[in-house]
PDB file of C-alpha atoms in Angstrom:
ATOM      1  CA  MET A  27    -126.878 143.136  84.797  1.00 67.00           C
ATOM      2  CA  LYS A  28    -125.797 144.061  81.113  1.00 79.00           C
ATOM      3  CA  THR A  29    -122.503 145.282  80.534  1.00 89.00           C
ATOM      4  CA  PRO A  30    -123.118 149.405  79.548  1.00 92.00           C
ATOM      5  CA  ALA A  31    -122.191 151.010  77.125  1.00 96.00           C
ATOM      6  CA  TRP A  32    -117.669 152.381  79.442  1.00 97.00           C
ATOM      7  CA  SER A  33    -116.621 156.325  77.493  1.00 98.00           C
ATOM      8  CA  HIS A  34    -112.907 156.963  78.569  1.00 97.00           C
ATOM      9  CA  SER A  35    -114.276 158.443  81.743  1.00 96.00           C
ATOM     10  CA  SER A  36    -115.915 155.405  83.421  1.00 97.00           C
ATOM     11  CA  LEU A  37    -112.801 152.847  82.806  1.00 98.00           C
ATOM     12  CA  LYS A  38    -110.688 154.678  84.187  1.00 97.00           C
ATOM     13  CA  ASP A  39    -112.750 155.132  87.499  1.00 96.00           C
ATOM     14  CA  PHE A  40    -113.709 151.286  87.287  1.00 97.00           C
ATOM     15  CA  GLU A  41    -110.111 150.667  87.305  1.00 97.00           C
ATOM     16  CA  GLY A  42    -109.488 153.498  90.591  1.00 96.00           C
ATOM     17  CA  CYS A  43    -111.579 151.546  92.504  1.00 97.00           C
ATOM     18  CA  GLN A  44    -114.791 149.014  91.188  1.00 98.00           C
ATOM     19  CA  ARG A  45    -116.742 149.692  94.756  1.00 97.00           C
ATOM     20  CA  ARG A  46    -116.505 153.519  94.481  1.00 97.00           C
ATOM     21  CA  TYR A  47    -117.377 152.379  90.396  1.00 97.00           C
ATOM     22  CA  HIS A  48    -120.651 150.318  91.961  1.00 97.00           C
ATOM     23  CA  GLU A  49    -122.036 152.138  94.602  1.00 97.00           C
ATOM     24  CA  VAL A  50    -121.838 155.477  91.831  1.00 95.00           C
ATOM     25  CA  LYS A  51    -122.332 154.904  88.569  1.00 95.00           C
ATOM     26  CA  VAL A  52    -124.418 151.180  89.024  1.00 95.00           C
ATOM     27  CA  LEU A  53    -126.337 151.301  91.982  1.00 96.00           C
ATOM     28  CA  LYS A  54    -126.176 155.304  91.500  1.00 95.00           C
ATOM     29  CA  ASN A  55    -126.058 155.339  95.331  1.00 96.00           C
ATOM     30  CA  TYR A  56    -124.428 158.198  95.895  1.00 94.00           C
ATOM     31  CA  PRO A  57    -125.304 160.729  93.281  1.00 90.00           C
ATOM     32  CA  PHE A  58    -121.967 163.716  91.470  1.00 87.00           C
ATOM     33  CA  THR A  59    -122.702 166.912  92.757  1.00 87.00           C
ATOM     34  CA  GLN A  60    -121.093 169.829  91.519  1.00 90.00           C
ATOM     35  CA  THR A  61    -118.843 171.640  91.918  1.00 92.00           C
ATOM     36  CA  GLU A  62    -117.008 175.098  91.240  1.00 95.00           C
ATOM     37  CA  ALA A  63    -114.830 173.066  88.741  1.00 94.00           C
ATOM     38  CA  THR A  64    -116.932 171.531  87.119  1.00 94.00           C
ATOM     39  CA  ILE A  65    -119.550 174.332  86.885  1.00 96.00           C
ATOM     40  CA  TYR A  66    -116.758 176.611  85.129  1.00 97.00           C
ATOM     41  CA  GLY A  67    -115.413 173.372  83.020  1.00 97.00           C
ATOM     42  CA  ASN A  68    -119.226 173.232  81.393  1.00 97.00           C
ATOM     43  CA  GLN A  69    -118.839 176.763  80.662  1.00 97.00           C
ATOM     44  CA  VAL A  70    -116.092 176.810  79.419  1.00 97.00           C
ATOM     45  CA  HIS A  71    -116.826 174.538  76.964  1.00 97.00           C
ATOM     46  CA  GLU A  72    -119.764 175.553  75.792  1.00 97.00           C
ATOM     47  CA  ALA A  73    -118.740 179.091  74.711  1.00 98.00           C
ATOM     48  CA  LEU A  74    -116.295 177.784  72.804  1.00 98.00           C
ATOM     49  CA  GLU A  75    -118.627 174.844  71.268  1.00 97.00           C
ATOM     50  CA  LEU A  76    -120.834 177.928  71.036  1.00 98.00           C
ATOM     51  CA  TYR A  77    -117.400 179.913  69.020  1.00 98.00           C
ATOM     52  CA  VAL A  78    -116.430 177.523  66.501  1.00 97.00           C
ATOM     53  CA  LYS A  79    -119.764 175.879  65.813  1.00 96.00           C
ATOM     54  CA  GLU A  80    -122.035 179.432  65.639  1.00 96.00           C
ATOM     55  CA  ASP A  81    -118.874 182.204  66.254  1.00 95.00           C
ATOM     56  CA  LYS A  82    -121.061 183.349  68.988  1.00 97.00           C
ATOM     57  CA  PRO A  83    -118.885 186.129  70.115  1.00 97.00           C
ATOM     58  CA  ILE A  84    -116.406 184.665  73.662  1.00 97.00           C
ATOM     59  CA  PRO A  85    -117.701 186.081  76.569  1.00 97.00           C
ATOM     60  CA  PRO A  86    -115.433 188.242  78.412  1.00 97.00           C
ATOM     61  CA  GLU A  87    -114.400 185.533  81.018  1.00 97.00           C
ATOM     62  CA  PHE A  88    -113.804 183.424  78.692  1.00 97.00           C
ATOM     63  CA  ALA A  89    -111.576 185.744  76.259  1.00 96.00           C
ATOM     64  CA  GLN A  90    -107.654 184.369  77.523  1.00 96.00           C
ATOM     65  CA  PHE A  91    -108.764 181.425  75.200  1.00 97.00           C
ATOM     66  CA  GLN A  92    -109.863 182.719  71.763  1.00 97.00           C
ATOM     67  CA  PRO A  93    -106.533 183.121  70.804  1.00 96.00           C
ATOM     68  CA  VAL A  94    -105.968 179.449  71.892  1.00 95.00           C
ATOM     69  CA  VAL A  95    -109.387 178.364  69.455  1.00 97.00           C
ATOM     70  CA  ASP A  96    -108.055 180.664  66.524  1.00 97.00           C
ATOM     71  CA  SER A  97    -104.971 179.741  66.719  1.00 96.00           C
ATOM     72  CA  LEU A  98    -106.779 175.856  65.990  1.00 96.00           C
ATOM     73  CA  LEU A  99    -109.435 176.966  63.171  1.00 97.00           C
ATOM     74  CA  LYS A 100    -106.406 177.439  61.664  1.00 97.00           C
ATOM     75  CA  LYS A 101    -105.596 174.696  60.701  1.00 97.00           C
ATOM     76  CA  PRO A 102    -106.398 173.071  57.608  1.00 97.00           C
ATOM     77  CA  GLY A 103    -109.449 170.975  57.233  1.00 98.00           C
ATOM     78  CA  ARG A 104    -113.465 170.959  58.189  1.00 97.00           C
ATOM     79  CA  ALA A 105    -113.724 172.106  62.361  1.00 98.00           C
ATOM     80  CA  LEU A 106    -116.584 170.121  64.539  1.00 98.00           C
ATOM     81  CA  PRO A 107    -117.058 170.705  67.495  1.00 97.00           C
ATOM     82  CA  GLU A 108    -117.796 168.461  70.745  1.00 97.00           C
ATOM     83  CA  TYR A 109    -118.068 165.906  67.634  1.00 98.00           C
ATOM     84  CA  GLU A 110    -119.847 162.462  69.324  1.00 98.00           C
ATOM     85  CA  MET A 111    -119.125 159.221  68.441  1.00 98.00           C
ATOM     86  CA  ALA A 112    -120.376 156.139  69.402  1.00 98.00           C
ATOM     87  CA  LEU A 113    -119.372 152.240  68.559  1.00 98.00           C
ATOM     88  CA  THR A 114    -120.309 148.940  69.078  1.00 98.00           C
ATOM     89  CA  ALA A 115    -118.422 146.168  69.881  1.00 97.00           C
ATOM     90  CA  GLY A 116    -117.701 145.368  66.917  1.00 97.00           C
ATOM     91  CA  LEU A 117    -116.296 148.287  65.258  1.00 98.00           C
ATOM     92  CA  SER A 118    -119.009 149.861  63.239  1.00 98.00           C
ATOM     93  CA  PRO A 119    -120.082 153.384  64.169  1.00 98.00           C
ATOM     94  CA  CYS A 120    -123.341 153.601  65.206  1.00 98.00           C
ATOM     95  CA  HIS A 121    -125.604 156.369  67.387  1.00 97.00           C
ATOM     96  CA  TRP A 122    -124.908 157.481  70.340  1.00 97.00           C
ATOM     97  CA  LYS A 123    -128.492 156.313  72.250  1.00 95.00           C
ATOM     98  CA  SER A 124    -128.017 152.381  69.706  1.00 96.00           C
ATOM     99  CA  PRO A 125    -128.734 149.135  71.982  1.00 95.00           C
ATOM    100  CA  GLU A 126    -125.349 148.234  70.780  1.00 96.00           C
ATOM    101  CA  VAL A 127    -122.981 151.190  71.149  1.00 97.00           C
ATOM    102  CA  TRP A 128    -120.257 149.160  73.174  1.00 98.00           C
ATOM    103  CA  VAL A 129    -117.833 152.867  73.309  1.00 98.00           C
ATOM    104  CA  ARG A 130    -118.937 156.344  73.699  1.00 98.00           C
ATOM    105  CA  GLY A 131    -116.895 159.453  73.299  1.00 98.00           C
ATOM    106  CA  ILE A 132    -116.842 163.585  72.230  1.00 98.00           C
ATOM    107  CA  ALA A 133    -113.682 165.217  70.767  1.00 98.00           C
ATOM    108  CA  ASP A 134    -114.180 168.560  72.229  1.00 97.00           C
ATOM    109  CA  ILE A 135    -113.117 170.150  68.792  1.00 98.00           C
ATOM    110  CA  LEU A 136    -112.019 167.932  66.314  1.00 98.00           C
ATOM    111  CA  ILE A 137    -110.537 168.654  62.784  1.00 98.00           C
ATOM    112  CA  ILE A 138    -110.561 166.398  59.318  1.00 98.00           C
ATOM    113  CA  ASP A 139    -108.454 167.144  56.688  1.00 98.00           C
ATOM    114  CA  ASP A 140    -109.297 165.306  53.800  1.00 98.00           C
ATOM    115  CA  GLU A 141    -107.289 166.323  50.904  1.00 97.00           C
ATOM    116  CA  ASN A 142    -103.447 165.230  53.620  1.00 98.00           C
ATOM    117  CA  LEU A 143    -105.963 161.937  54.954  1.00 98.00           C
ATOM    118  CA  THR A 144    -104.914 163.966  58.817  1.00 98.00           C
ATOM    119  CA  ALA A 145    -107.027 164.296  61.359  1.00 98.00           C
ATOM    120  CA  TRP A 146    -105.974 166.579  64.605  1.00 98.00           C
ATOM    121  CA  VAL A 147    -108.425 165.941  67.689  1.00 98.00           C
ATOM    122  CA  GLY A 148    -108.474 168.656  70.447  1.00 97.00           C
ATOM    123  CA  ASP A 149    -109.454 168.296  74.815  1.00 97.00           C
ATOM    124  CA  TYR A 150    -109.669 171.620  76.576  1.00 97.00           C
ATOM    125  CA  LYS A 151    -108.796 171.451  80.294  1.00 96.00           C
ATOM    126  CA  THR A 152    -109.568 173.696  82.986  1.00 95.00           C
ATOM    127  CA  GLY A 153    -107.823 172.151  85.673  1.00 92.00           C
ATOM    128  CA  ASN A 154    -103.983 171.207  86.360  1.00 90.00           C
ATOM    129  CA  ASN A 155    -101.822 170.057  84.286  1.00 91.00           C
ATOM    130  CA  LYS A 156     -99.324 167.900  87.150  1.00 88.00           C
ATOM    131  CA  TYR A 157    -100.944 164.145  86.062  1.00 86.00           C
ATOM    132  CA  PRO A 158    -102.340 164.212  82.306  1.00 91.00           C
ATOM    133  CA  ASP A 159    -103.481 161.405  81.084  1.00 92.00           C
ATOM    134  CA  ARG A 160    -102.380 160.798  77.365  1.00 94.00           C
ATOM    135  CA  ASP A 161    -104.839 157.372  77.442  1.00 96.00           C
ATOM    136  CA  GLN A 162    -107.823 159.091  76.484  1.00 96.00           C
ATOM    137  CA  LEU A 163    -105.458 160.640  73.398  1.00 97.00           C
ATOM    138  CA  VAL A 164    -105.355 157.089  72.870  1.00 98.00           C
ATOM    139  CA  LEU A 165    -109.442 156.448  72.928  1.00 98.00           C
ATOM    140  CA  MET A 166    -110.335 159.394  70.798  1.00 98.00           C
ATOM    141  CA  SER A 167    -107.627 158.943  68.658  1.00 98.00           C
ATOM    142  CA  LEU A 168    -108.687 154.795  67.433  1.00 98.00           C
ATOM    143  CA  MET A 169    -113.025 156.685  67.029  1.00 98.00           C
ATOM    144  CA  VAL A 170    -111.460 158.722  64.695  1.00 98.00           C
ATOM    145  CA  PHE A 171    -109.820 156.080  63.395  1.00 98.00           C
ATOM    146  CA  GLU A 172    -113.325 154.080  62.908  1.00 98.00           C
ATOM    147  CA  HIS A 173    -115.329 157.364  61.772  1.00 98.00           C
ATOM    148  CA  PHE A 174    -113.632 158.223  59.020  1.00 98.00           C
ATOM    149  CA  PRO A 175    -111.829 155.105  57.825  1.00 98.00           C
ATOM    150  CA  HIS A 176    -109.502 157.537  55.351  1.00 98.00           C
ATOM    151  CA  ILE A 177    -108.029 159.356  57.656  1.00 98.00           C
ATOM    152  CA  ARG A 178    -104.589 157.404  57.713  1.00 98.00           C
ATOM    153  CA  LYS A 179    -103.166 159.957  61.267  1.00 98.00           C
ATOM    154  CA  VAL A 180    -104.439 161.649  63.801  1.00 98.00           C
ATOM    155  CA  ASN A 181    -102.777 164.248  65.690  1.00 98.00           C
ATOM    156  CA  SER A 182    -104.229 165.116  68.902  1.00 98.00           C
ATOM    157  CA  ALA A 183    -103.398 166.869  72.199  1.00 98.00           C
ATOM    158  CA  LEU A 184    -104.429 167.259  76.044  1.00 97.00           C
ATOM    159  CA  LEU A 185    -105.162 171.390  75.216  1.00 97.00           C
ATOM    160  CA  PHE A 186    -104.362 172.949  79.596  1.00 97.00           C
ATOM    161  CA  ILE A 187    -106.207 176.110  78.568  1.00 96.00           C
ATOM    162  CA  VAL A 188    -105.551 177.429  81.812  1.00 95.00           C
ATOM    163  CA  LYS A 189    -102.555 176.283  82.610  1.00 94.00           C
ATOM    164  CA  ASN A 190    -101.336 177.804  78.629  1.00 92.00           C
ATOM    165  CA  ASP A 191     -99.730 174.449  78.163  1.00 95.00           C
ATOM    166  CA  MET A 192    -100.395 171.429  75.916  1.00 95.00           C
ATOM    167  CA  VAL A 193     -99.398 167.730  76.001  1.00 96.00           C
ATOM    168  CA  LYS A 194     -99.299 165.960  72.009  1.00 97.00           C
ATOM    169  CA  MET A 195     -99.152 162.971  70.445  1.00 97.00           C
ATOM    170  CA  THR A 196     -99.519 160.906  66.936  1.00 98.00           C
ATOM    171  CA  MET A 197    -100.456 157.382  66.176  1.00 98.00           C
ATOM    172  CA  SER A 198    -101.236 155.883  62.580  1.00 98.00           C
ATOM    173  CA  ARG A 199    -103.791 153.843  61.005  1.00 98.00           C
ATOM    174  CA  ASP A 200    -101.388 150.857  61.526  1.00 97.00           C
ATOM    175  CA  ASP A 201    -100.833 150.894  64.911  1.00 97.00           C
ATOM    176  CA  LYS A 202    -104.847 150.810  66.103  1.00 98.00           C
ATOM    177  CA  ASP A 203    -105.468 147.356  66.224  1.00 97.00           C
ATOM    178  CA  LYS A 204    -102.614 146.583  68.768  1.00 97.00           C
ATOM    179  CA  HIS A 205    -104.674 149.299  71.253  1.00 98.00           C
ATOM    180  CA  TRP A 206    -108.492 148.642  70.624  1.00 98.00           C
ATOM    181  CA  GLN A 207    -106.826 144.818  71.890  1.00 98.00           C
ATOM    182  CA  ASN A 208    -105.408 146.761  74.695  1.00 98.00           C
ATOM    183  CA  TYR A 209    -109.159 148.017  75.531  1.00 98.00           C
ATOM    184  CA  ARG A 210    -110.770 144.591  75.189  1.00 98.00           C
ATOM    185  CA  GLU A 211    -108.232 143.427  77.892  1.00 98.00           C
ATOM    186  CA  ARG A 212    -109.270 146.628  80.388  1.00 97.00           C
ATOM    187  CA  TYR A 213    -113.027 145.923  79.212  1.00 97.00           C
ATOM    188  CA  ALA A 214    -113.278 142.225  80.349  1.00 97.00           C
ATOM    189  CA  ARG A 215    -112.703 142.994  83.545  1.00 97.00           C
ATOM    190  CA  LEU A 216    -115.473 145.881  83.511  1.00 97.00           C
ATOM    191  CA  GLN A 217    -117.243 142.633  82.376  1.00 96.00           C
ATOM    192  CA  GLY A 218    -116.370 140.128  84.994  1.00 96.00           C
ATOM    193  CA  CYS A 219    -117.580 142.135  87.413  1.00 96.00           C
ATOM    194  CA  PHE A 220    -120.604 142.638  86.353  1.00 96.00           C
ATOM    195  CA  GLU A 221    -120.672 138.580  85.476  1.00 95.00           C
ATOM    196  CA  SER A 222    -119.834 138.091  89.271  1.00 96.00           C
ATOM    197  CA  GLY A 223    -120.636 140.541  91.253  1.00 96.00           C
ATOM    198  CA  VAL A 224    -117.388 140.645  92.950  1.00 97.00           C
ATOM    199  CA  TRP A 225    -116.671 144.353  93.059  1.00 97.00           C
ATOM    200  CA  ASN A 226    -113.014 144.854  95.125  1.00 97.00           C
ATOM    201  CA  PRO A 227    -112.053 148.134  96.473  1.00 96.00           C
ATOM    202  CA  ASN A 228    -109.250 150.231  96.071  1.00 96.00           C
ATOM    203  CA  GLN A 229    -107.046 151.358  99.170  1.00 95.00           C
ATOM    204  CA  THR A 230    -105.137 155.073  97.520  1.00 93.00           C
ATOM    205  CA  PRO A 231    -104.985 157.905 100.136  1.00 91.00           C
ATOM    206  CA  LEU A 232    -108.422 158.709  97.971  1.00 89.00           C
ATOM    207  CA  CYS A 233    -110.144 157.655  99.628  1.00 94.00           C
ATOM    208  CA  GLY A 234    -111.117 160.712 102.574  1.00 88.00           C
ATOM    209  CA  TRP A 235    -112.288 162.188  99.412  1.00 90.00           C
ATOM    210  CA  CYS A 236    -114.582 159.557  97.715  1.00 94.00           C
ATOM    211  CA  PRO A 237    -118.205 159.325  98.104  1.00 93.00           C
ATOM    212  CA  VAL A 238    -119.366 156.051  99.457  1.00 96.00           C
ATOM    213  CA  THR A 239    -118.690 155.753 103.298  1.00 93.00           C
ATOM    214  CA  THR A 240    -120.548 152.792 103.706  1.00 93.00           C
ATOM    215  CA  CYS A 241    -116.464 151.636 102.378  1.00 95.00           C
ATOM    216  CA  GLU A 242    -114.528 150.837 105.365  1.00 94.00           C
ATOM    217  CA  PHE A 243    -111.708 152.499 104.091  1.00 94.00           C
ATOM    218  CA  ASN A 244    -113.533 155.889 104.332  1.00 92.00           C
ATOM    219  CA  LYS A 245    -112.723 158.265 107.232  1.00 86.00           C
ATOM    220  CA  LYS A 246    -116.472 158.640 107.273  1.00 83.00           C
ATOM    221  CA  HIS A 247    -116.842 154.561 107.095  1.00 72.00           C
TER     222      HIS A 247
END
């Protein structure tokens, strides 16, 4: 089977547990089920996207997030909400559904400052800020560099809008090659599982919440 395109979330799922990734993402034996948290997160993302894209008023139940977005829109540059980026294995920009796509990512809000050759990427988080995952900012920054070749520096942040917190990061174009090499090495492990057909489980305290009930480490097994 051809190794599918990856994203921050899918690579993270694979590294968390190869067996779960295979059962859920590849075989699709356990369909994803929406929770109250994911439904709420989707509604917030849509409301903020339409506010930036169409100037549509933010619903009253999400009004507390408007000052955050307004502050972002004051940054110099053109604002691009929910901006889709896709690359081939050669790091050439391509269509989201291209047969040659290697990696995909969506920036919740991307601001391109053409004059100063800088960009700003933000990702809205409606969950807990206890374990921020900066790896997502790394990938988004790398993809911006490939889609906007004139950009020399990317500032980024995880915006924990419910917790009123922010985790920042900055990346220079000079740093991108070493980060891409790290991703290629991680992707090679995913590719190796597709080639060998071996998907080893990873026993962790989270096994009790795993949907793969056929795994020997799941308490529901």
